[in-house]
Tab-separated table of C-alpha atoms in Angstrom:
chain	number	residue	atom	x	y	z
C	277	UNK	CA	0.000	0.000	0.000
C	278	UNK	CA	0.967	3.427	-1.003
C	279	UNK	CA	0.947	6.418	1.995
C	280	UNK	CA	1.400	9.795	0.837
C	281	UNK	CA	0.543	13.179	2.097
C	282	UNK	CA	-1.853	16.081	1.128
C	283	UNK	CA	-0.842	19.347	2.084
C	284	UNK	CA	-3.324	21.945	1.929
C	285	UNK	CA	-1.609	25.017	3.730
C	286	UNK	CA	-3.648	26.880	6.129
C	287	UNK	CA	-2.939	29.704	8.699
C	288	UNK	CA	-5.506	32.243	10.359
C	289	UNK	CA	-4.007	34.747	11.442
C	290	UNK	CA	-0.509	34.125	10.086
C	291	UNK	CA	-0.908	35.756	7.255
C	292	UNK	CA	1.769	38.039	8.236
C	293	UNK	CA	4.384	35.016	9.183
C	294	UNK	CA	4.176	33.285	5.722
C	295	UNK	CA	7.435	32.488	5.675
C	296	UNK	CA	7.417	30.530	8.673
C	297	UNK	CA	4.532	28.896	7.238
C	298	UNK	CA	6.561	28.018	4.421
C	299	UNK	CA	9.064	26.866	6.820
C	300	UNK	CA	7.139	24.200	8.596
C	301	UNK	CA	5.725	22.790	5.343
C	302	UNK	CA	8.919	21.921	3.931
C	303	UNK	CA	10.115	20.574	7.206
C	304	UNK	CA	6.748	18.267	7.443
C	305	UNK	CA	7.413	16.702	3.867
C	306	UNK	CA	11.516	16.555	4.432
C	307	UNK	CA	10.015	14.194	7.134
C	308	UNK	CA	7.508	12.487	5.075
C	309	UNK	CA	10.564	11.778	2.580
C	310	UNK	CA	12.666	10.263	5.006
C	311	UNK	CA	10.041	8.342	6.644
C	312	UNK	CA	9.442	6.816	3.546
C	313	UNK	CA	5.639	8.332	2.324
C	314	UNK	CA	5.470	7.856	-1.412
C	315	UNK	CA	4.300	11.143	-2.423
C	316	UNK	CA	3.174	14.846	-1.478
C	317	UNK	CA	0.774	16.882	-3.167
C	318	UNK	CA	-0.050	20.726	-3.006
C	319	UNK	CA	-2.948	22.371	-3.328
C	320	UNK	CA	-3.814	25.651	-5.727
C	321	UNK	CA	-5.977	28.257	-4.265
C	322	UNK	CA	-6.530	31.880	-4.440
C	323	UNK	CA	-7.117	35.266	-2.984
C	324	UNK	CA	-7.828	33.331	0.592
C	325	UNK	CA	-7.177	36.517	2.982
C	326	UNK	CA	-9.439	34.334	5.597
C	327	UNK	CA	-6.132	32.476	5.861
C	328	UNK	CA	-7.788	28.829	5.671
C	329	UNK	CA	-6.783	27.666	1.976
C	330	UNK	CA	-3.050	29.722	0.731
C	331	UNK	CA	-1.229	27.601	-1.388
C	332	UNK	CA	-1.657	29.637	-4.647
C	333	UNK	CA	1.166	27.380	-6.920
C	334	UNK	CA	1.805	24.065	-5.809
C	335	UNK	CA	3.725	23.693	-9.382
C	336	UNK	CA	5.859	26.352	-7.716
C	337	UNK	CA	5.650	25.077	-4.173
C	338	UNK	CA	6.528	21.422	-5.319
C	339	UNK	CA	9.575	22.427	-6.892
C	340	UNK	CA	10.808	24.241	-3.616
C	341	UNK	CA	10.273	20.972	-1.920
C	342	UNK	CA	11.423	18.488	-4.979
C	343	UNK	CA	15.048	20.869	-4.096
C	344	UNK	CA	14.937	19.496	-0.524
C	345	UNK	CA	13.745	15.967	-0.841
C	346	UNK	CA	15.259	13.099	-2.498
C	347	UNK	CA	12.020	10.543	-3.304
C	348	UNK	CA	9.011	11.173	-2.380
C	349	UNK	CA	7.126	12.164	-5.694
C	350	UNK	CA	5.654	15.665	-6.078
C	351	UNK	CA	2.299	16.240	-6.747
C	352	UNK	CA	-0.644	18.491	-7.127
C	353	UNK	CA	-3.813	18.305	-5.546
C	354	UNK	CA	-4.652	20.124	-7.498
C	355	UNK	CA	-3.833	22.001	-10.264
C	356	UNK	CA	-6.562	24.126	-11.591
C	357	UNK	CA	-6.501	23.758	-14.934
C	358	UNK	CA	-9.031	26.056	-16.388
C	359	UNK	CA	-7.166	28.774	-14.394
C	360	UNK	CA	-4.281	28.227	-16.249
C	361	UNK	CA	-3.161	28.849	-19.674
C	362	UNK	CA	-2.465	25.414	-21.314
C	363	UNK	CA	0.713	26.352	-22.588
C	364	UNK	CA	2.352	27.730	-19.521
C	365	UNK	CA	0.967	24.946	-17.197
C	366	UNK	CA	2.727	21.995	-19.853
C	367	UNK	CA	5.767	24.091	-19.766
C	368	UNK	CA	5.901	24.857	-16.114
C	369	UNK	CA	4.905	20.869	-15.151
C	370	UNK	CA	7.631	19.809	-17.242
C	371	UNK	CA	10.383	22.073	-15.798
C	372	UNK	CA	9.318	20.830	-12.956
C	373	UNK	CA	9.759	17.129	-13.825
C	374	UNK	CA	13.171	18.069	-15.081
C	375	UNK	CA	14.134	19.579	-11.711
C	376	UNK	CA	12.751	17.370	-9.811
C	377	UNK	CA	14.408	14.108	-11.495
C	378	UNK	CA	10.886	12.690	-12.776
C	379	UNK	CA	9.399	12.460	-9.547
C	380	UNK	CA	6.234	14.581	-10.820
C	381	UNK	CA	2.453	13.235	-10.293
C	382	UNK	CA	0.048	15.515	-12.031
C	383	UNK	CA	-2.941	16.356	-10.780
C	384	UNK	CA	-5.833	18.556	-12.143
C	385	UNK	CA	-8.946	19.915	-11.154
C	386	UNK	CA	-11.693	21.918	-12.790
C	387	UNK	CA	-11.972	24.818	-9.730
C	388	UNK	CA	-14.724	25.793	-7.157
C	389	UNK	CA	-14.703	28.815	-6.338
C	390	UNK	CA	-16.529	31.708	-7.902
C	391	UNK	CA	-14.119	34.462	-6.803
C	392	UNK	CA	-11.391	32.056	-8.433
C	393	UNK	CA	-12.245	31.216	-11.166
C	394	UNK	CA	-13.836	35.034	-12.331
C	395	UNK	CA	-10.683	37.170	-11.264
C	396	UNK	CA	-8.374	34.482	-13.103
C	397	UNK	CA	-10.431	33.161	-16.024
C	398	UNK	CA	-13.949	34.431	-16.703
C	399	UNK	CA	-14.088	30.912	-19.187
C	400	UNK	CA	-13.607	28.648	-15.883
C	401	UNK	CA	-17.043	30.239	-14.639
C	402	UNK	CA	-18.390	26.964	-12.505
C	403	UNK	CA	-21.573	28.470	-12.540
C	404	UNK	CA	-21.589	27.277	-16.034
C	405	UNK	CA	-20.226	24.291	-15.589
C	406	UNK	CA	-21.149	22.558	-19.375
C	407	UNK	CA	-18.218	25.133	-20.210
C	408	UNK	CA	-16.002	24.965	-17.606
C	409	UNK	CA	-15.935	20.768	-18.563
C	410	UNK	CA	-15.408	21.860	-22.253
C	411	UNK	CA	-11.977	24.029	-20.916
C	412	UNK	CA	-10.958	21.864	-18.592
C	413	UNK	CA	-11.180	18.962	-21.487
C	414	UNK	CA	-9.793	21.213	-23.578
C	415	UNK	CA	-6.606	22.091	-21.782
C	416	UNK	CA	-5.990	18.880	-20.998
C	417	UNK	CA	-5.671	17.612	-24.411
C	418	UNK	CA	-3.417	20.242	-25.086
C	419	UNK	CA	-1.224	19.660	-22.259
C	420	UNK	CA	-1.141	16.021	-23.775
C	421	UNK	CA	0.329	17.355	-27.069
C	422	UNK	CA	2.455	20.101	-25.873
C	423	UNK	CA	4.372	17.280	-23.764
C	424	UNK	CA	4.967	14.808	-26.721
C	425	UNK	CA	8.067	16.318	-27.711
C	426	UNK	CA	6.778	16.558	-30.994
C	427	UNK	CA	5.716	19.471	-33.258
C	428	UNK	CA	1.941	20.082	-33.025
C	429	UNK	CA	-1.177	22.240	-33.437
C	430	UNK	CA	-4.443	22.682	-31.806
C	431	UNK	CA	-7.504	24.054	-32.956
C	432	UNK	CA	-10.427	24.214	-30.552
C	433	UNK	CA	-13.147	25.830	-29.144
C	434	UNK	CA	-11.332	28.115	-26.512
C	435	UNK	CA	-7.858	28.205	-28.159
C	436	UNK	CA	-5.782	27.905	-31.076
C	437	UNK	CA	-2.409	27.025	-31.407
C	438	UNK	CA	0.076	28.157	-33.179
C	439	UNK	CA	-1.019	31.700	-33.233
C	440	UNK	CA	-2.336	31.761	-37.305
C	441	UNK	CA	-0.371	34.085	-39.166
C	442	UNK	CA	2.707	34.212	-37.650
C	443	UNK	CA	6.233	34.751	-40.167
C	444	UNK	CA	9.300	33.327	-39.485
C	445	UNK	CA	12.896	34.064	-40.827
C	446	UNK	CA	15.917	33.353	-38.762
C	447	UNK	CA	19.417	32.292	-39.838
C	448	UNK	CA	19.807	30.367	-36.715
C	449	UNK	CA	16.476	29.010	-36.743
C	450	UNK	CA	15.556	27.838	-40.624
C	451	UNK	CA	12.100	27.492	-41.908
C	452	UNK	CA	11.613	23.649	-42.330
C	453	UNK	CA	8.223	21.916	-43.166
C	454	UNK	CA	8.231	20.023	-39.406
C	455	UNK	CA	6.808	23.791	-38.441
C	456	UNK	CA	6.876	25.946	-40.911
C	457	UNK	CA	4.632	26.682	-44.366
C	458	UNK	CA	5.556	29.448	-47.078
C	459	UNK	CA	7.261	31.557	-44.226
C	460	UNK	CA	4.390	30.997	-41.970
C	461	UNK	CA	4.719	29.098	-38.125
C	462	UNK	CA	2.008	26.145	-38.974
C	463	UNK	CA	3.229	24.181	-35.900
C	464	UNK	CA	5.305	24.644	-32.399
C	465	UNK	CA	7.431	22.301	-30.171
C	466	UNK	CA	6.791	23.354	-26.431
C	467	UNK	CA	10.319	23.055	-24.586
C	468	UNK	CA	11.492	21.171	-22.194
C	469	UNK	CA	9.345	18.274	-22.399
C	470	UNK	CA	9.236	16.103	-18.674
C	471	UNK	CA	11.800	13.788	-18.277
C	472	UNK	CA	9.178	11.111	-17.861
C	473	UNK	CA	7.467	9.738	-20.982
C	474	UNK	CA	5.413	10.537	-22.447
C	475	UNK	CA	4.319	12.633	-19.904
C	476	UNK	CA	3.920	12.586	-16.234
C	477	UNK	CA	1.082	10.218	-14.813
C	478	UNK	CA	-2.267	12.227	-14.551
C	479	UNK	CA	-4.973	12.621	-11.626
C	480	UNK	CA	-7.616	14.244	-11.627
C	481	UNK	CA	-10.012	15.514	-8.607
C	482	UNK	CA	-13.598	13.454	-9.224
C	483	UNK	CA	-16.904	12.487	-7.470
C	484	UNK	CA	-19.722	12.623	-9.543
C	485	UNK	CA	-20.351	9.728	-11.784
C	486	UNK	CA	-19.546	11.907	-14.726
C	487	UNK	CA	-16.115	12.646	-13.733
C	488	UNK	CA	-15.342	9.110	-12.734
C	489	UNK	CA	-16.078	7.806	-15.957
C	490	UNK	CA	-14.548	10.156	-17.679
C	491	UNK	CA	-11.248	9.874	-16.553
C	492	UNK	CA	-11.386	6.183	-15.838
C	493	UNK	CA	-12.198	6.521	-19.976
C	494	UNK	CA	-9.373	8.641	-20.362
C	495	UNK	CA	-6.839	6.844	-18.346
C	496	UNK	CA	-6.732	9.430	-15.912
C	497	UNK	CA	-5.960	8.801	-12.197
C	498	UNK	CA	-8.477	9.729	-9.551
C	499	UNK	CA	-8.500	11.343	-6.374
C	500	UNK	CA	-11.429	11.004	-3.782
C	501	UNK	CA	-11.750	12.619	-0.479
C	502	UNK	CA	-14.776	12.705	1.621
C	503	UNK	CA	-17.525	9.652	1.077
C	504	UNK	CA	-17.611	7.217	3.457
C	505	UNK	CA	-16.799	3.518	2.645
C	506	UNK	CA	-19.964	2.025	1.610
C	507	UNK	CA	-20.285	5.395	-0.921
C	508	UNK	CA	-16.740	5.044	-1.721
C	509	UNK	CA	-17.214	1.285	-2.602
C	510	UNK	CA	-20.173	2.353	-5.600
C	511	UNK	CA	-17.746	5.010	-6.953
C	512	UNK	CA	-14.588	2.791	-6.744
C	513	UNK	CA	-16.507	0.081	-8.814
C	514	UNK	CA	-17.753	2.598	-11.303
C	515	UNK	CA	-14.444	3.735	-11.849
C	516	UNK	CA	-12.874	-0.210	-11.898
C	517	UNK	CA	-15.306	-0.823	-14.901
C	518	UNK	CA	-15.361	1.747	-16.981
C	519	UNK	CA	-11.354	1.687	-17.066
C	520	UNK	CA	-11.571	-1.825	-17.643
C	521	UNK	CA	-13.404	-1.224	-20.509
C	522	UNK	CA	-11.782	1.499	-21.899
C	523	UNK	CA	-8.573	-0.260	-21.924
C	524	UNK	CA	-9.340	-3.558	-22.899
C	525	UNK	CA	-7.504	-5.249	-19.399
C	526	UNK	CA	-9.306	-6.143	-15.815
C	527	UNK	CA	-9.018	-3.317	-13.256
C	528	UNK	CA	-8.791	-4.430	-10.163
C	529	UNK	CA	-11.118	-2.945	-7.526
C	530	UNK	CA	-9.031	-0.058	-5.918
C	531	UNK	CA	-6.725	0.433	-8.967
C	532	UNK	CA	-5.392	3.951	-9.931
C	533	UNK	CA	-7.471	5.653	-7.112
C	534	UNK	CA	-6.033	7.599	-4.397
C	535	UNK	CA	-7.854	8.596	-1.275
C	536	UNK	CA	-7.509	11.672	0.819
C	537	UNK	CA	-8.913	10.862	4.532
C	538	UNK	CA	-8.648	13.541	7.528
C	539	UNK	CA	-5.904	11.307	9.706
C	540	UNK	CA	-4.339	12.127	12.868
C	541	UNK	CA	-2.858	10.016	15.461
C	542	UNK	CA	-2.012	10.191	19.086
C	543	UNK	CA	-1.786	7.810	22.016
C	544	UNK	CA	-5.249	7.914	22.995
C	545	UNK	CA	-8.688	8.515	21.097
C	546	UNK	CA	-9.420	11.454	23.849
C	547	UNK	CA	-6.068	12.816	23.199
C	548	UNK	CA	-6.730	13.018	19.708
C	549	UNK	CA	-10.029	14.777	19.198
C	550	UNK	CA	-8.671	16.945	21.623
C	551	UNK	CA	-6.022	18.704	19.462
C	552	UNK	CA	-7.650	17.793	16.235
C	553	UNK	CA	-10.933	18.688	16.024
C	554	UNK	CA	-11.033	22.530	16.036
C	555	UNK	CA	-8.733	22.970	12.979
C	556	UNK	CA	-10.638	20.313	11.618
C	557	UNK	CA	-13.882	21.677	11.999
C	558	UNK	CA	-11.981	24.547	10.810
C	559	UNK	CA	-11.658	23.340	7.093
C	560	UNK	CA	-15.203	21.351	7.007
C	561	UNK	CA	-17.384	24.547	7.939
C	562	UNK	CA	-15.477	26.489	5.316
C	563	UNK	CA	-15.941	23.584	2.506
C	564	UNK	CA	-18.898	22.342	3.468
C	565	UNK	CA	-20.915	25.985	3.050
C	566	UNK	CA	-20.338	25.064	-0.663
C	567	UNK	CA	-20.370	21.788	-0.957
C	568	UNK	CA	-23.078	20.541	1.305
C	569	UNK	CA	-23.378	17.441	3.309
C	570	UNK	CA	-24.436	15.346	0.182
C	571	UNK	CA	-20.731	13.773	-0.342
C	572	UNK	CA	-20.770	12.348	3.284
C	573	UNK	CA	-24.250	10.118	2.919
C	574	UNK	CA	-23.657	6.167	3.414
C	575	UNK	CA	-24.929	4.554	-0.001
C	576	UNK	CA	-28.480	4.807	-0.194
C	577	UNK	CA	-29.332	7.534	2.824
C	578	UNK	CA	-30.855	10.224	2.072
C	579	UNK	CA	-29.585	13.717	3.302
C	580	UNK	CA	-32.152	15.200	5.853
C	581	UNK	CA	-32.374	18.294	8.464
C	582	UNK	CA	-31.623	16.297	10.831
C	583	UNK	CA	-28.172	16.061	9.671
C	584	UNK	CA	-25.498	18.625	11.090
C	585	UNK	CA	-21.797	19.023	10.563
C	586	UNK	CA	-19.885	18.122	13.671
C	587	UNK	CA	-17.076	15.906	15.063
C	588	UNK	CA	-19.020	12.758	16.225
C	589	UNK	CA	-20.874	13.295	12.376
C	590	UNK	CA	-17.864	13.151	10.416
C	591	UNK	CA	-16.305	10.377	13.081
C	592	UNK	CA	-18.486	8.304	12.127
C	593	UNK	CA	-18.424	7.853	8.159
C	594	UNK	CA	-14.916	9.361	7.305
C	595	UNK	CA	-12.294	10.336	9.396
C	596	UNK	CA	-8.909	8.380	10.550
C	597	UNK	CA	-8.532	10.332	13.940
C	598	UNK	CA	-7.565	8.387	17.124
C	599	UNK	CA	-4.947	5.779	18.382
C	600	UNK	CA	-2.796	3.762	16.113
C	601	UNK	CA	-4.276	0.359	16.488
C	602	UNK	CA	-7.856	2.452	15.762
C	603	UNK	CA	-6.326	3.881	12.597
C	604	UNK	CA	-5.000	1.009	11.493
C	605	UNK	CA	-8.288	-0.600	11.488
C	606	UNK	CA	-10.026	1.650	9.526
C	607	UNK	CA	-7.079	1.669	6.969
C	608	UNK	CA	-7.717	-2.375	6.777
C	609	UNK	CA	-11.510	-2.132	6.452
C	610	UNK	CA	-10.677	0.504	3.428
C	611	UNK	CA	-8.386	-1.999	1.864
C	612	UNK	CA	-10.621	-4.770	2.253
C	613	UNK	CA	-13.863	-3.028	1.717
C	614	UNK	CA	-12.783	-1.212	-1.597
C	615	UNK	CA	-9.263	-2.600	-2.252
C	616	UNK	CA	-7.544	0.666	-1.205
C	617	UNK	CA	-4.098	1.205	-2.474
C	618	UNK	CA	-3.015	4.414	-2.332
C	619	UNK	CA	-3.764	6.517	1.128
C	620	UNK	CA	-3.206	10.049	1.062
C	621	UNK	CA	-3.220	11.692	4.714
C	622	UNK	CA	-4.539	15.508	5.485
C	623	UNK	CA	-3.106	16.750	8.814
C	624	UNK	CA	-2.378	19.743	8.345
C	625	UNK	CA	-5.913	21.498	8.671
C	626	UNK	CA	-5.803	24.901	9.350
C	627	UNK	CA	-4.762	26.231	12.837
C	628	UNK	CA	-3.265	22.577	14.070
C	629	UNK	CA	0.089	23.555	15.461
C	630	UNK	CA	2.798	22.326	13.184
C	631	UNK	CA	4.610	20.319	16.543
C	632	UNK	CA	1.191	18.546	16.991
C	633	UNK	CA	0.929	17.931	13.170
C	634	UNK	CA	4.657	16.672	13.297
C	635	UNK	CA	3.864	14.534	16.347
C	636	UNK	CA	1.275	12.497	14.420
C	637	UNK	CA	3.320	11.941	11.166
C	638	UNK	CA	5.933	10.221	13.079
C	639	UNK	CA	3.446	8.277	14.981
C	640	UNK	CA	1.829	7.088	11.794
C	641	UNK	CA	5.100	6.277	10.503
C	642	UNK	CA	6.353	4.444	13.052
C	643	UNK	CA	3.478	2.540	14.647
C	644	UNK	CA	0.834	2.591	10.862
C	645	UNK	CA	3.011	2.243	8.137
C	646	UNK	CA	4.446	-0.855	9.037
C	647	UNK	CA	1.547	-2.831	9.009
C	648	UNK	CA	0.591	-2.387	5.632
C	649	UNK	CA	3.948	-2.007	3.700
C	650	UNK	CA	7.076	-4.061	3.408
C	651	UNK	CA	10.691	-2.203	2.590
C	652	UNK	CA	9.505	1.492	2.333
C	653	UNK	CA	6.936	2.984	1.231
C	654	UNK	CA	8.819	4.100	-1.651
C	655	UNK	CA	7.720	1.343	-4.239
């Protein structure tokens, strides 16, 4: 089983001490890499004064901490592609696979927020969200080309590329047909292309049936956070069979899914949800206003009044909070129940000091990890 961590930086109040911020988030995944977590991923959000979600690159972020680590694998969790402009996000993923060794995971996301998505990219509107699936598609298939290596062009509904029109006469650059056509650019090469081929593996952020099957289809990686198990298991299968189908070979239940779960460990359950919960409840009442309680129903229960957001709620269906033998448990009925192989752990919720967060990484290390992996977690 693969253990990695999700990192989605958070400080109220510390606006003003970013740097030390910064500071305790590379010393948190220097630790992850030496304890032996596969992977760390970065999240990419904007304009978050409030202090709860302030990570507004991880392409950037991951290559400060791909400078200070040695394996773990650098990820994002995620990328926001419609934000970006296709061109610049293949070229910046892609320097960053070349600094980094190949040790880039990329993952994508379609964005949330309203006050994100208008003050970046009016386009990635997810109040219109038939359009914001066209340009997230969209930049995604170019991102495909632009990391082939290979000369290319795109013509689609949101862009166009080369630029049409464009002359070209250089001494040190000749005119050949491979890009060129009476004069006139008719194809580009988008440099440096990642060291791994032909491109870094993909994930993308899903839930809805939609999205499952549509990157299962595409051979796309999926990331799941919040459902618990017997939800999970519905989504897990959807996602076994359509990629089964798609590529002509028998998924196995679990396959190419990675899970973000709320985990924190301590030496007793009271101990626990004692320095947990507030910076947990921290993150779910800011998410949840959007999102809604919908994504945390068992399969088949219906969402009701009587439902409310709180500790024991979440406890219950989701969350990986308590001793290490209780933790392991619910890591072994995930496994078992939906054939879990990759576990991504979220900490670091907003307002949790960084010793306390650094506490329960080395407890999971040293007292979780072992049960379910055999010579590092590294594989």
């Amino acid at each position: 089983m693969r253990f990695s961590i999700f990192h989605n930086l958070g400080a109220p109040g510390r606006l003003g001490e970013y740097a030390e911020v910064m500071k305790e988030a590379r010393e948190f995944a220097v630790t992850a890499d030496r304890a032996g977590f596969w992977s760390t991923w970065y999240t990419e959000h904007h304009f978050g004064h409030e202090g709860i979600e302030i990570t507004p690159n991880p392409v950037l972020m991951g290559a400060d901490i791909a400078a200070r680590t040695e394996r773990i694998r650098i990820g994002q969790a995620a990328s926001i592609a419609t934000f970006w402009h296709p061109l610049r996000l293949a070229e910046d993923i892609a320097m960053l696979d070349q600094l980094s060794g190949g040790r880039v995971e990329v993952g994508l996301g379609r964005g949330l927020y309203g006050r994100e998505a208008l003050n970046l990219n009016a386009l990635a509107d997810p109040r219109d969200q038939e359009q914001n699936r066209a340009l997230y598609d969209e930049t995604v298939e170019v991102l495909r080309k632009a990391w082939s290596g290979e000369f290319f062009s795109h013509r689609g509904r949101f862009y166009e590329f080369p630029a049409p029109g464009v002359k070209w006469n250089h001494p040190l650059s000749p005119a050949t047909p491979d890009y060129t056509d009476a004069g006139v650019i008719t194809k580009m090469q988008v440099t440096p292309f990642p060291v791994q081929r032909p491109h870094p593996p993909l994930w993308q952020v899903i839930d809805s049936p939609r999205s499952i099957k549509s990157a299962a289809a595409d051979g796309v990686q999926g990331l799941f956070w919040l459902p618990p198990v017997s939800a999970l298991k519905e989504r897990f299968e959807l996602y076994r069979d359509t990629a089964s189908q798609a590529s002509g070979r028998e998924y196995a239940l679990g396959e190419g899914i990675g899970l973000v779960r709320d985990v924190y460990v301590a030496d007793t359950m009271e101990q626990a949800r004692a320095e947990f919960e507030e910076a947990l409840m921290t993150t779910y009442r800011w998410i949840m206003h959007w999102r809604g309680l919908s994504n945390l129903m068992e399969a088949g229960e219906e969402l009701t009044d009587a439902h409310q957001l709180s500790f024991d709620f979440l406890q219950g269906r989701n969350l990986l909070v308590g001793t290490p033998e209780y933790v392991s448990e619910k890591i072994a009925e995930l496994r078992d129940e939906v054939g879990l192989e990759h576990l991504l752990l979220w900490t670091t919720h907003p307002g949790l000091p960084h010793r306390n967060a650094m506490r329960s990484l080395e407890l999971f290390a040293e007292k979780v990890m072992p049960r379910f992996t055999t010579g590092g977690g590294h594989g």
